Amino acid sequence: MKHPARYGWPAFLVAAGVAIGSFLLRGYFQPEADVPEASVLSQMDFEASGLTVIRYDEQGTPGFELTAPRAERFRAEDALALLQADFRLADRDAQGAWLGRADRVEVSTDAAPLQMTGEVKLARENENLTLRAPTVWLDPQARRAWGEDTVVLERTGSVVNAQQFEADLEQSAVQLSGRVSGSFRPKTR
């Protein structure tokens, strides 16, 4: 049997590298631990319940209302997140307000467009048109909405799917783009 000293420094360096490498990688292969709730709460700036956010137009009338049973804001984020939120965008020409619901709505303090995520639904009062998408950006001042995720537009007797949309909420016009497809059921007499 050969004496270990015969292999010299290369063998010693390889053995030391394996030992140090296995020590460093041991944490990499361990299962991830759940983040304790106290840790999440320590990052929260505040939490509110039964919150209503109202933005007024130039004439001082409520132009946009956002209501949620719960809201939260984290220190690292600039936006207030409203959870399970309902919203109403008033109509200037009294033809019916735009109503909607989203799992999460992020409201920033600089009057930037609202980012709505989750199961977002947007519909106009007195019309049978409903727009559904996983993410919708809504600018209440400009009265427009847009999204770059799959959108479903439903009206009595028809369903239209597209990859992107842009809606002019003032004119009640929706423009669809990207793989637009639909199904229509003709009216029966």
GROMACS .gro file of C-alpha atoms in nm:
model
  189
    1MET     CA    1   0.000   0.000   0.000
    2LYS     CA    2   0.128   0.343  -0.090
    3HIS     CA    3   0.172   0.604   0.179
    4PRO     CA    4  -0.073   0.900   0.151
    5ALA     CA    5   0.215   1.148   0.151
    6ARG     CA    6   0.322   1.005  -0.181
    7TYR     CA    7   0.025   1.170  -0.361
    8GLY     CA    8   0.134   1.511  -0.231
    9TRP     CA    9  -0.040   1.845  -0.239
   10PRO     CA   10  -0.278   1.777  -0.531
   11ALA     CA   11  -0.451   1.499  -0.337
   12PHE     CA   12  -0.471   1.716  -0.026
   13LEU     CA   13  -0.625   2.007  -0.227
   14VAL     CA   14  -0.882   1.780  -0.391
   15ALA     CA   15  -0.985   1.635  -0.053
   16ALA     CA   16  -1.008   1.983   0.102
   17GLY     CA   17  -1.214   2.108  -0.198
   18VAL     CA   18  -1.459   1.819  -0.167
   19ALA     CA   19  -1.500   1.878   0.207
   20ILE     CA   20  -1.554   2.254   0.171
   21GLY     CA   21  -1.783   2.212  -0.132
   22SER     CA   22  -2.005   1.959   0.042
   23PHE     CA   23  -2.029   2.192   0.344
   24LEU     CA   24  -2.132   2.486   0.125
   25LEU     CA   25  -2.383   2.286  -0.082
   26ARG     CA   26  -2.557   2.118   0.212
   27GLY     CA   27  -2.796   2.415   0.254
   28TYR     CA   28  -2.876   2.412  -0.118
   29PHE     CA   29  -3.032   2.065  -0.104
   30GLN     CA   30  -3.235   2.114   0.214
   31PRO     CA   31  -3.609   2.174   0.174
   32GLU     CA   32  -3.720   2.536   0.191
   33ALA     CA   33  -3.864   2.640   0.523
   34ASP     CA   34  -4.197   2.821   0.532
   35VAL     CA   35  -4.172   3.190   0.604
   36PRO     CA   36  -4.317   3.247   0.949
   37GLU     CA   37  -4.624   3.469   0.961
   38ALA     CA   38  -4.452   3.702   1.207
   39SER     CA   39  -4.183   3.766   0.944
   40VAL     CA   40  -4.446   3.863   0.683
   41LEU     CA   41  -4.624   4.090   0.929
   42SER     CA   42  -4.299   4.262   1.022
   43GLN     CA   43  -4.259   4.369   0.656
   44MET     CA   44  -4.614   4.505   0.638
   45ASP     CA   45  -4.656   4.881   0.660
   46PHE     CA   46  -5.025   4.859   0.744
   47GLU     CA   47  -5.338   4.651   0.697
   48ALA     CA   48  -5.692   4.787   0.668
   49SER     CA   49  -6.037   4.638   0.649
   50GLY     CA   50  -6.352   4.778   0.491
   51LEU     CA   51  -6.162   5.029   0.278
   52THR     CA   52  -6.305   5.259   0.009
   53VAL     CA   53  -6.085   5.464  -0.225
   54ILE     CA   54  -6.251   5.747  -0.421
   55ARG     CA   55  -6.085   5.950  -0.696
   56TYR     CA   56  -6.260   6.273  -0.795
   57ASP     CA   57  -6.273   6.424  -1.143
   58GLU     CA   58  -6.201   6.787  -1.235
   59GLN     CA   59  -6.553   6.897  -1.135
   60GLY     CA   60  -6.517   6.743  -0.789
   61THR     CA   61  -6.762   6.459  -0.842
   62PRO     CA   62  -6.665   6.100  -0.763
   63GLY     CA   63  -6.530   5.960  -1.087
   64PHE     CA   64  -6.396   5.633  -0.957
   65GLU     CA   65  -6.478   5.426  -0.649
   66LEU     CA   66  -6.286   5.123  -0.531
   67THR     CA   67  -6.414   4.917  -0.236
   68ALA     CA   68  -6.246   4.619  -0.072
   69PRO     CA   69  -6.300   4.418   0.245
   70ARG     CA   70  -5.922   4.411   0.304
   71ALA     CA   71  -5.617   4.612   0.200
   72GLU     CA   72  -5.247   4.583   0.279
   73ARG     CA   73  -4.926   4.768   0.206
   74PHE     CA   74  -4.572   4.638   0.246
   75ARG     CA   75  -4.273   4.859   0.326
   76ALA     CA   76  -4.085   4.759   0.010
   77GLU     CA   77  -4.379   4.843  -0.219
   78ASP     CA   78  -4.509   5.182  -0.326
   79ALA     CA   79  -4.864   5.067  -0.394
   80LEU     CA   80  -5.159   4.987  -0.173
   81ALA     CA   81  -5.304   4.642  -0.254
   82LEU     CA   82  -5.680   4.601  -0.221
   83LEU     CA   83  -5.793   4.239  -0.205
   84GLN     CA   84  -6.124   4.109  -0.350
   85ALA     CA   85  -6.200   4.463  -0.471
   86ASP     CA   86  -6.511   4.595  -0.644
   87PHE     CA   87  -6.483   4.909  -0.854
   88ARG     CA   88  -6.714   5.157  -1.024
   89LEU     CA   89  -6.607   5.405  -1.291
   90ALA     CA   90  -6.876   5.672  -1.320
   91ASP     CA   91  -7.006   5.755  -1.665
   92ARG     CA   92  -6.999   6.122  -1.765
   93ASP     CA   93  -7.278   6.090  -2.022
   94ALA     CA   94  -7.508   5.890  -1.789
   95GLN     CA   95  -7.530   5.584  -2.012
   96GLY     CA   96  -7.422   5.351  -1.735
   97ALA     CA   97  -7.112   5.319  -1.521
   98TRP     CA   98  -6.842   5.058  -1.570
   99LEU     CA   99  -6.847   4.801  -1.289
  100GLY     CA  100  -6.590   4.538  -1.209
  101ARG     CA  101  -6.422   4.303  -0.968
  102ALA     CA  102  -6.062   4.188  -0.922
  103ASP     CA  103  -5.881   3.959  -0.680
  104ARG     CA  104  -5.610   4.223  -0.628
  105VAL     CA  105  -5.593   4.592  -0.725
  106GLU     CA  106  -5.274   4.791  -0.675
  107VAL     CA  107  -5.330   5.163  -0.620
  108SER     CA  108  -5.023   5.389  -0.624
  109THR     CA  109  -5.005   5.732  -0.466
  110ASP     CA  110  -4.896   5.906  -0.789
  111ALA     CA  111  -5.230   5.856  -0.973
  112ALA     CA  112  -5.074   5.598  -1.206
  113PRO     CA  113  -5.302   5.343  -1.378
  114LEU     CA  114  -5.441   5.074  -1.150
  115GLN     CA  115  -5.307   4.722  -1.196
  116MET     CA  116  -5.579   4.462  -1.145
  117THR     CA  117  -5.483   4.096  -1.124
  118GLY     CA  118  -5.648   3.764  -1.054
  119GLU     CA  119  -5.990   3.697  -1.198
  120VAL     CA  120  -6.068   4.047  -1.335
  121LYS     CA  121  -6.419   4.120  -1.462
  122LEU     CA  122  -6.527   4.445  -1.627
  123ALA     CA  123  -6.886   4.515  -1.740
  124ARG     CA  124  -7.097   4.817  -1.828
  125GLU     CA  125  -7.429   4.889  -1.660
  126ASN     CA  126  -7.733   4.849  -1.885
  127GLU     CA  127  -7.533   4.644  -2.138
  128ASN     CA  128  -7.483   4.271  -2.168
  129LEU     CA  129  -7.111   4.297  -2.242
  130THR     CA  130  -6.854   4.144  -2.002
  131LEU     CA  131  -6.477   4.145  -2.033
  132ARG     CA  132  -6.269   3.890  -1.836
  133ALA     CA  133  -5.889   3.880  -1.814
  134PRO     CA  134  -5.618   3.771  -1.567
  135THR     CA  135  -5.453   4.117  -1.568
  136VAL     CA  136  -5.606   4.454  -1.657
  137TRP     CA  137  -5.455   4.801  -1.639
  138LEU     CA  138  -5.715   5.073  -1.580
  139ASP     CA  139  -5.658   5.448  -1.609
  140PRO     CA  140  -5.964   5.618  -1.454
  141GLN     CA  141  -5.854   5.968  -1.563
  142ALA     CA  142  -5.812   5.873  -1.931
  143ARG     CA  143  -6.106   5.632  -1.910
  144ARG     CA  144  -5.924   5.349  -2.079
  145ALA     CA  145  -5.831   4.991  -1.993
  146TRP     CA  146  -5.587   4.751  -2.154
  147GLY     CA  147  -5.431   4.411  -2.105
  148GLU     CA  148  -5.168   4.192  -2.263
  149ASP     CA  149  -5.293   3.858  -2.134
  150THR     CA  150  -5.566   3.636  -2.271
  151VAL     CA  151  -5.898   3.819  -2.270
  152VAL     CA  152  -6.252   3.684  -2.308
  153LEU     CA  153  -6.527   3.915  -2.428
  154GLU     CA  154  -6.880   3.782  -2.370
  155ARG     CA  155  -7.206   3.914  -2.503
  156THR     CA  156  -7.540   3.735  -2.531
  157GLY     CA  157  -7.493   3.472  -2.800
  158SER     CA  158  -7.121   3.526  -2.855
  159VAL     CA  159  -6.781   3.470  -2.696
  160VAL     CA  160  -6.462   3.623  -2.840
  161ASN     CA  161  -6.107   3.538  -2.724
  162ALA     CA  162  -5.791   3.739  -2.791
  163GLN     CA  163  -5.438   3.778  -2.660
  164GLN     CA  164  -5.454   4.156  -2.605
  165PHE     CA  165  -5.714   4.426  -2.577
  166GLU     CA  166  -5.751   4.799  -2.543
  167ALA     CA  167  -6.079   4.956  -2.435
  168ASP     CA  168  -6.198   5.314  -2.464
  169LEU     CA  169  -6.439   5.328  -2.171
  170GLU     CA  170  -6.571   5.670  -2.274
  171GLN     CA  171  -6.687   5.544  -2.615
  172SER     CA  172  -6.760   5.188  -2.495
  173ALA     CA  173  -6.531   5.049  -2.767
  174VAL     CA  174  -6.302   4.747  -2.730
  175GLN     CA  175  -6.021   4.667  -2.974
  176LEU     CA  176  -5.890   4.309  -2.972
  177SER     CA  177  -5.559   4.190  -3.118
  178GLY     CA  178  -5.348   3.876  -3.135
  179ARG     CA  179  -5.512   3.544  -3.226
  180VAL     CA  180  -5.868   3.667  -3.213
  181SER     CA  181  -6.123   3.387  -3.229
  182GLY     CA  182  -6.486   3.356  -3.137
  183SER     CA  183  -6.805   3.161  -3.140
  184PHE     CA  184  -7.147   3.298  -3.218
  185ARG     CA  185  -7.496   3.157  -3.176
  186PRO     CA  186  -7.752   3.298  -3.416
  187LYS     CA  187  -8.082   3.415  -3.275
  188THR     CA  188  -8.372   3.179  -3.334
  189ARG     CA  189  -8.714   3.311  -3.419
   0.00000   0.00000   0.00000
